[in-house]
């Protein structure tokens, strides 16, 4: 097994991944041309309750961190605290980036430039996910859910885990649309994310900071040594 990267490198990868992920999500939300299913569900919750996207992100993220504890079937304090810390910072940064891009006029762009910006945002947050997943210190609760489902419930089948994970935000979006009669942040960017998420993360693993290894053991999911 390859030796883990030095801790300073892993911490740097975590910080860069968190901020760049928020930046990419901020771009997609500002364009309203589609984003990842989870972010889209939180945007729609924000419109339902009249809040910025950061608050639904924080609440849904904390609830997901709790559910992850149930899925691994034991209490893992470091995992829970880390995921809550991650989503707290992430939701704040997404709010900040959305506000900044809105002031820059991104929502007022014509359709084609908005699509380009949105797709760039998806590519950006996929690169970011690659960084903090390889660092494997703490991660977004939703990404951890996919890992838990993949390795504890679906014998390593990542596509099955992603599909099951995405059922929850799809249900949230349907419920919010029933109340608001409007659909937000579900568009071409969502399709691009669904089709390209895995391949883009895989390419990032190879070409973005290739010296950053997967500091990962399947046994970490269950708390075994």
mmCIF file of C-alpha atoms in Angstrom:
data_model
loop_
_atom_site.group_PDB
_atom_site.id
_atom_site.type_symbol
_atom_site.label_atom_id
_atom_site.label_comp_id
_atom_site.label_asym_id
_atom_site.label_seq_id
_atom_site.Cartn_x
_atom_site.Cartn_y
_atom_site.Cartn_z
ATOM 1 C CA UNK A 1 0.000 0.000 0.000
ATOM 2 C CA UNK A 2 1.349 3.443 -0.929
ATOM 3 C CA UNK A 3 2.357 5.697 1.934
ATOM 4 C CA UNK A 4 -0.037 8.511 2.823
ATOM 5 C CA UNK A 5 0.806 12.058 1.809
ATOM 6 C CA UNK A 6 2.283 14.293 4.554
ATOM 7 C CA UNK A 7 -0.394 15.883 6.718
ATOM 8 C CA UNK A 8 0.334 19.498 5.582
ATOM 9 C CA UNK A 9 -0.329 18.438 1.974
ATOM 10 C CA UNK A 10 -3.585 16.751 2.940
ATOM 11 C CA UNK A 11 -4.750 19.787 4.922
ATOM 12 C CA UNK A 12 -3.924 22.073 1.988
ATOM 13 C CA UNK A 13 -5.837 19.786 -0.387
ATOM 14 C CA UNK A 14 -8.819 19.828 1.981
ATOM 15 C CA UNK A 15 -8.881 23.628 2.218
ATOM 16 C CA UNK A 16 -8.428 24.118 -1.523
ATOM 17 C CA UNK A 17 -11.071 21.499 -2.279
ATOM 18 C CA UNK A 18 -13.604 23.053 0.087
ATOM 19 C CA UNK A 19 -13.194 26.606 -1.228
ATOM 20 C CA UNK A 20 -13.012 25.622 -4.911
ATOM 21 C CA UNK A 21 -16.062 23.372 -4.519
ATOM 22 C CA UNK A 22 -17.988 26.306 -3.059
ATOM 23 C CA UNK A 23 -16.798 28.537 -5.902
ATOM 24 C CA UNK A 24 -17.986 26.045 -8.529
ATOM 25 C CA UNK A 25 -21.345 25.628 -6.826
ATOM 26 C CA UNK A 26 -21.653 29.401 -6.544
ATOM 27 C CA UNK A 27 -21.165 29.720 -10.303
ATOM 28 C CA UNK A 28 -23.831 27.139 -11.095
ATOM 29 C CA UNK A 29 -26.357 28.593 -8.649
ATOM 30 C CA UNK A 30 -25.806 32.141 -9.932
ATOM 31 C CA UNK A 31 -26.527 31.087 -13.520
ATOM 32 C CA UNK A 32 -29.681 29.120 -12.598
ATOM 33 C CA UNK A 33 -28.771 26.837 -15.514
ATOM 34 C CA UNK A 34 -28.546 23.693 -13.422
ATOM 35 C CA UNK A 35 -26.318 22.270 -10.719
ATOM 36 C CA UNK A 36 -25.826 19.034 -8.789
ATOM 37 C CA UNK A 37 -29.031 17.371 -7.514
ATOM 38 C CA UNK A 38 -28.230 18.087 -3.851
ATOM 39 C CA UNK A 39 -27.434 21.759 -4.454
ATOM 40 C CA UNK A 40 -30.519 22.085 -6.671
ATOM 41 C CA UNK A 41 -32.701 20.671 -3.893
ATOM 42 C CA UNK A 42 -31.240 23.187 -1.434
ATOM 43 C CA UNK A 43 -31.783 26.073 -3.857
ATOM 44 C CA UNK A 44 -35.434 25.041 -4.162
ATOM 45 C CA UNK A 45 -35.743 24.777 -0.370
ATOM 46 C CA UNK A 46 -34.298 28.280 -0.122
ATOM 47 C CA UNK A 47 -36.979 29.625 -2.462
ATOM 48 C CA UNK A 48 -39.672 27.732 -0.540
ATOM 49 C CA UNK A 49 -38.650 29.236 2.805
ATOM 50 C CA UNK A 50 -37.464 32.597 1.487
ATOM 51 C CA UNK A 51 -33.820 32.208 2.526
ATOM 52 C CA UNK A 52 -30.448 32.208 0.816
ATOM 53 C CA UNK A 53 -29.135 28.822 -0.270
ATOM 54 C CA UNK A 54 -26.661 28.663 2.622
ATOM 55 C CA UNK A 55 -29.233 27.899 5.310
ATOM 56 C CA UNK A 56 -30.812 24.880 3.574
ATOM 57 C CA UNK A 57 -27.301 23.637 2.770
ATOM 58 C CA UNK A 58 -26.335 23.823 6.432
ATOM 59 C CA UNK A 59 -29.501 22.160 7.753
ATOM 60 C CA UNK A 60 -29.565 19.398 5.132
ATOM 61 C CA UNK A 61 -25.834 18.824 5.605
ATOM 62 C CA UNK A 62 -26.111 18.406 9.377
ATOM 63 C CA UNK A 63 -29.064 16.028 8.967
ATOM 64 C CA UNK A 64 -27.045 14.047 6.420
ATOM 65 C CA UNK A 65 -24.123 13.846 8.860
ATOM 66 C CA UNK A 66 -26.516 12.325 11.425
ATOM 67 C CA UNK A 67 -27.850 9.848 8.854
ATOM 68 C CA UNK A 68 -24.281 8.834 8.004
ATOM 69 C CA UNK A 69 -23.781 7.832 11.640
ATOM 70 C CA UNK A 70 -26.844 5.599 11.378
ATOM 71 C CA UNK A 71 -25.592 4.086 8.117
ATOM 72 C CA UNK A 72 -22.210 3.090 9.601
ATOM 73 C CA UNK A 73 -24.062 1.669 12.635
ATOM 74 C CA UNK A 74 -21.817 3.173 15.304
ATOM 75 C CA UNK A 75 -20.929 6.630 16.618
ATOM 76 C CA UNK A 76 -17.851 8.182 14.982
ATOM 77 C CA UNK A 77 -17.238 11.531 16.669
ATOM 78 C CA UNK A 78 -14.445 12.658 14.333
ATOM 79 C CA UNK A 79 -16.514 11.903 11.243
ATOM 80 C CA UNK A 80 -19.576 13.737 12.588
ATOM 81 C CA UNK A 81 -17.728 16.816 13.851
ATOM 82 C CA UNK A 82 -15.658 16.966 10.674
ATOM 83 C CA UNK A 83 -18.680 16.800 8.399
ATOM 84 C CA UNK A 84 -20.553 19.455 10.381
ATOM 85 C CA UNK A 85 -17.467 21.691 10.261
ATOM 86 C CA UNK A 86 -17.130 21.108 6.516
ATOM 87 C CA UNK A 87 -20.758 21.902 5.710
ATOM 88 C CA UNK A 88 -20.718 24.966 7.985
ATOM 89 C CA UNK A 89 -17.773 26.451 6.081
ATOM 90 C CA UNK A 90 -19.042 25.239 2.713
ATOM 91 C CA UNK A 91 -22.519 26.751 3.065
ATOM 92 C CA UNK A 92 -21.002 30.090 4.105
ATOM 93 C CA UNK A 93 -18.631 30.153 1.135
ATOM 94 C CA UNK A 94 -21.357 29.175 -1.343
ATOM 95 C CA UNK A 95 -23.530 32.037 -0.074
ATOM 96 C CA UNK A 96 -20.592 34.411 -0.408
ATOM 97 C CA UNK A 97 -19.741 33.306 -3.944
ATOM 98 C CA UNK A 98 -23.376 33.413 -5.108
ATOM 99 C CA UNK A 99 -23.694 36.969 -3.796
ATOM 100 C CA UNK A 100 -20.425 37.961 -5.459
ATOM 101 C CA UNK A 101 -21.290 36.459 -8.834
ATOM 102 C CA UNK A 102 -24.733 38.056 -8.658
ATOM 103 C CA UNK A 103 -23.156 41.472 -8.111
ATOM 104 C CA UNK A 104 -20.881 40.795 -11.093
ATOM 105 C CA UNK A 105 -23.963 40.283 -13.257
ATOM 106 C CA UNK A 106 -23.721 36.545 -13.915
ATOM 107 C CA UNK A 107 -27.533 36.044 -13.661
ATOM 108 C CA UNK A 108 -28.009 38.760 -16.302
ATOM 109 C CA UNK A 109 -25.832 37.111 -18.952
ATOM 110 C CA UNK A 110 -27.477 35.830 -22.117
ATOM 111 C CA UNK A 111 -28.294 32.133 -22.325
ATOM 112 C CA UNK A 112 -25.198 30.808 -24.119
ATOM 113 C CA UNK A 113 -22.656 32.534 -21.825
ATOM 114 C CA UNK A 114 -24.650 31.371 -18.793
ATOM 115 C CA UNK A 115 -24.520 27.781 -20.023
ATOM 116 C CA UNK A 116 -20.754 28.042 -20.524
ATOM 117 C CA UNK A 117 -20.285 29.516 -17.039
ATOM 118 C CA UNK A 118 -22.539 26.854 -15.522
ATOM 119 C CA UNK A 119 -20.643 23.983 -17.164
ATOM 120 C CA UNK A 120 -17.380 25.558 -16.038
ATOM 121 C CA UNK A 121 -18.791 25.587 -12.509
ATOM 122 C CA UNK A 122 -19.574 21.864 -12.685
ATOM 123 C CA UNK A 123 -16.051 21.073 -13.908
ATOM 124 C CA UNK A 124 -14.662 23.261 -11.125
ATOM 125 C CA UNK A 125 -16.488 21.546 -8.278
ATOM 126 C CA UNK A 126 -15.695 18.081 -9.659
ATOM 127 C CA UNK A 127 -11.984 18.967 -9.562
ATOM 128 C CA UNK A 128 -12.458 20.194 -5.996
ATOM 129 C CA UNK A 129 -14.226 17.015 -4.888
ATOM 130 C CA UNK A 130 -11.268 15.020 -6.195
ATOM 131 C CA UNK A 131 -8.905 17.033 -3.992
ATOM 132 C CA UNK A 132 -10.637 16.615 -0.650
ATOM 133 C CA UNK A 133 -11.675 13.028 -1.311
ATOM 134 C CA UNK A 134 -8.026 12.116 -1.912
ATOM 135 C CA UNK A 135 -6.963 14.066 1.181
ATOM 136 C CA UNK A 136 -9.561 12.049 3.130
ATOM 137 C CA UNK A 137 -9.517 14.084 6.327
ATOM 138 C CA UNK A 138 -13.091 15.338 6.365
ATOM 139 C CA UNK A 139 -15.524 15.708 3.505
ATOM 140 C CA UNK A 140 -18.947 16.933 2.500
ATOM 141 C CA UNK A 141 -21.613 14.789 4.235
ATOM 142 C CA UNK A 142 -23.290 13.957 0.904
ATOM 143 C CA UNK A 143 -20.025 12.679 -0.567
ATOM 144 C CA UNK A 144 -19.470 10.566 2.532
ATOM 145 C CA UNK A 145 -22.964 9.102 2.125
ATOM 146 C CA UNK A 146 -22.023 7.917 -1.359
ATOM 147 C CA UNK A 147 -18.827 6.328 -0.015
ATOM 148 C CA UNK A 148 -20.686 4.605 2.825
ATOM 149 C CA UNK A 149 -23.399 3.267 0.519
ATOM 150 C CA UNK A 150 -20.802 2.163 -2.021
ATOM 151 C CA UNK A 151 -18.582 0.175 0.312
ATOM 152 C CA UNK A 152 -20.944 -0.982 3.071
ATOM 153 C CA UNK A 153 -24.126 -1.667 1.128
ATOM 154 C CA UNK A 154 -23.429 -2.030 -2.617
ATOM 155 C CA UNK A 155 -20.166 -3.994 -2.829
ATOM 156 C CA UNK A 156 -18.163 -1.109 -4.281
ATOM 157 C CA UNK A 157 -20.681 -0.213 -7.022
ATOM 158 C CA UNK A 158 -20.313 3.563 -7.212
ATOM 159 C CA UNK A 159 -23.082 4.154 -9.771
ATOM 160 C CA UNK A 160 -25.640 2.307 -7.639
ATOM 161 C CA UNK A 161 -24.560 4.288 -4.585
ATOM 162 C CA UNK A 162 -24.830 7.600 -6.458
ATOM 163 C CA UNK A 163 -28.289 6.782 -7.813
ATOM 164 C CA UNK A 164 -29.596 5.873 -4.359
ATOM 165 C CA UNK A 165 -27.979 8.983 -2.877
ATOM 166 C CA UNK A 166 -29.604 11.192 -5.528
ATOM 167 C CA UNK A 167 -33.108 9.843 -4.804
ATOM 168 C CA UNK A 168 -33.320 12.054 -1.710
ATOM 169 C CA UNK A 169 -32.663 15.425 -3.410
ATOM 170 C CA UNK A 170 -34.973 14.442 -6.275
ATOM 171 C CA UNK A 171 -37.737 13.815 -3.729
ATOM 172 C CA UNK A 172 -37.003 17.169 -2.057
ATOM 173 C CA UNK A 173 -37.181 18.974 -5.410
ATOM 174 C CA UNK A 174 -40.523 17.347 -6.258
ATOM 175 C CA UNK A 175 -41.980 18.330 -2.873
ATOM 176 C CA UNK A 176 -40.807 21.943 -3.123
ATOM 177 C CA UNK A 177 -42.191 22.286 -6.654
ATOM 178 C CA UNK A 178 -45.581 21.100 -5.384
ATOM 179 C CA UNK A 179 -45.594 24.064 -2.987
ATOM 180 C CA UNK A 180 -43.916 26.782 -5.070
ATOM 181 C CA UNK A 181 -44.989 25.688 -8.568
ATOM 182 C CA UNK A 182 -41.513 26.762 -9.702
ATOM 183 C CA UNK A 183 -38.380 24.777 -10.478
ATOM 184 C CA UNK A 184 -34.959 26.297 -9.816
ATOM 185 C CA UNK A 185 -31.392 25.209 -10.682
ATOM 186 C CA UNK A 186 -32.453 22.127 -12.650
ATOM 187 C CA UNK A 187 -31.329 22.503 -16.249
ATOM 188 C CA UNK A 188 -28.569 21.479 -18.634
ATOM 189 C CA UNK A 189 -25.985 21.828 -15.865
ATOM 190 C CA UNK A 190 -27.795 19.151 -13.851
ATOM 191 C CA UNK A 191 -27.651 16.707 -16.756
ATOM 192 C CA UNK A 192 -23.980 17.508 -17.315
ATOM 193 C CA UNK A 193 -23.302 16.901 -13.624
ATOM 194 C CA UNK A 194 -25.138 13.573 -13.600
ATOM 195 C CA UNK A 195 -23.319 12.313 -16.697
ATOM 196 C CA UNK A 196 -19.926 13.871 -16.070
ATOM 197 C CA UNK A 197 -19.463 13.832 -12.304
ATOM 198 C CA UNK A 198 -17.671 10.480 -12.097
ATOM 199 C CA UNK A 199 -15.506 10.861 -15.224
ATOM 200 C CA UNK A 200 -14.520 14.423 -14.288
ATOM 201 C CA UNK A 201 -13.476 13.384 -10.787
ATOM 202 C CA UNK A 202 -11.520 10.485 -12.289
ATOM 203 C CA UNK A 203 -9.698 12.799 -14.707
ATOM 204 C CA UNK A 204 -8.953 15.183 -11.855
ATOM 205 C CA UNK A 205 -7.473 12.322 -9.844
ATOM 206 C CA UNK A 206 -5.041 11.732 -12.711
ATOM 207 C CA UNK A 207 -4.169 15.249 -13.836
ATOM 208 C CA UNK A 208 -4.904 17.694 -10.973
ATOM 209 C CA UNK A 209 -2.135 17.416 -8.378
ATOM 210 C CA UNK A 210 -1.218 13.848 -9.421
ATOM 211 C CA UNK A 211 1.154 13.526 -6.460
ATOM 212 C CA UNK A 212 -1.821 13.663 -4.094
ATOM 213 C CA UNK A 213 -2.653 10.016 -3.491
ATOM 214 C CA UNK A 214 -5.894 8.459 -2.298
ATOM 215 C CA UNK A 215 -5.250 8.505 1.448
ATOM 216 C CA UNK A 216 -8.011 5.988 1.929
ATOM 217 C CA UNK A 217 -8.745 2.659 3.567
ATOM 218 C CA UNK A 218 -12.086 0.899 3.196
ATOM 219 C CA UNK A 219 -11.811 -0.092 6.877
ATOM 220 C CA UNK A 220 -12.148 3.585 7.827
ATOM 221 C CA UNK A 221 -15.807 3.385 6.859
ATOM 222 C CA UNK A 222 -16.562 0.975 9.658
ATOM 223 C CA UNK A 223 -14.079 2.273 12.208
ATOM 224 C CA UNK A 224 -12.014 -0.903 12.088
ATOM 225 C CA UNK A 225 -8.228 -0.661 12.186
#
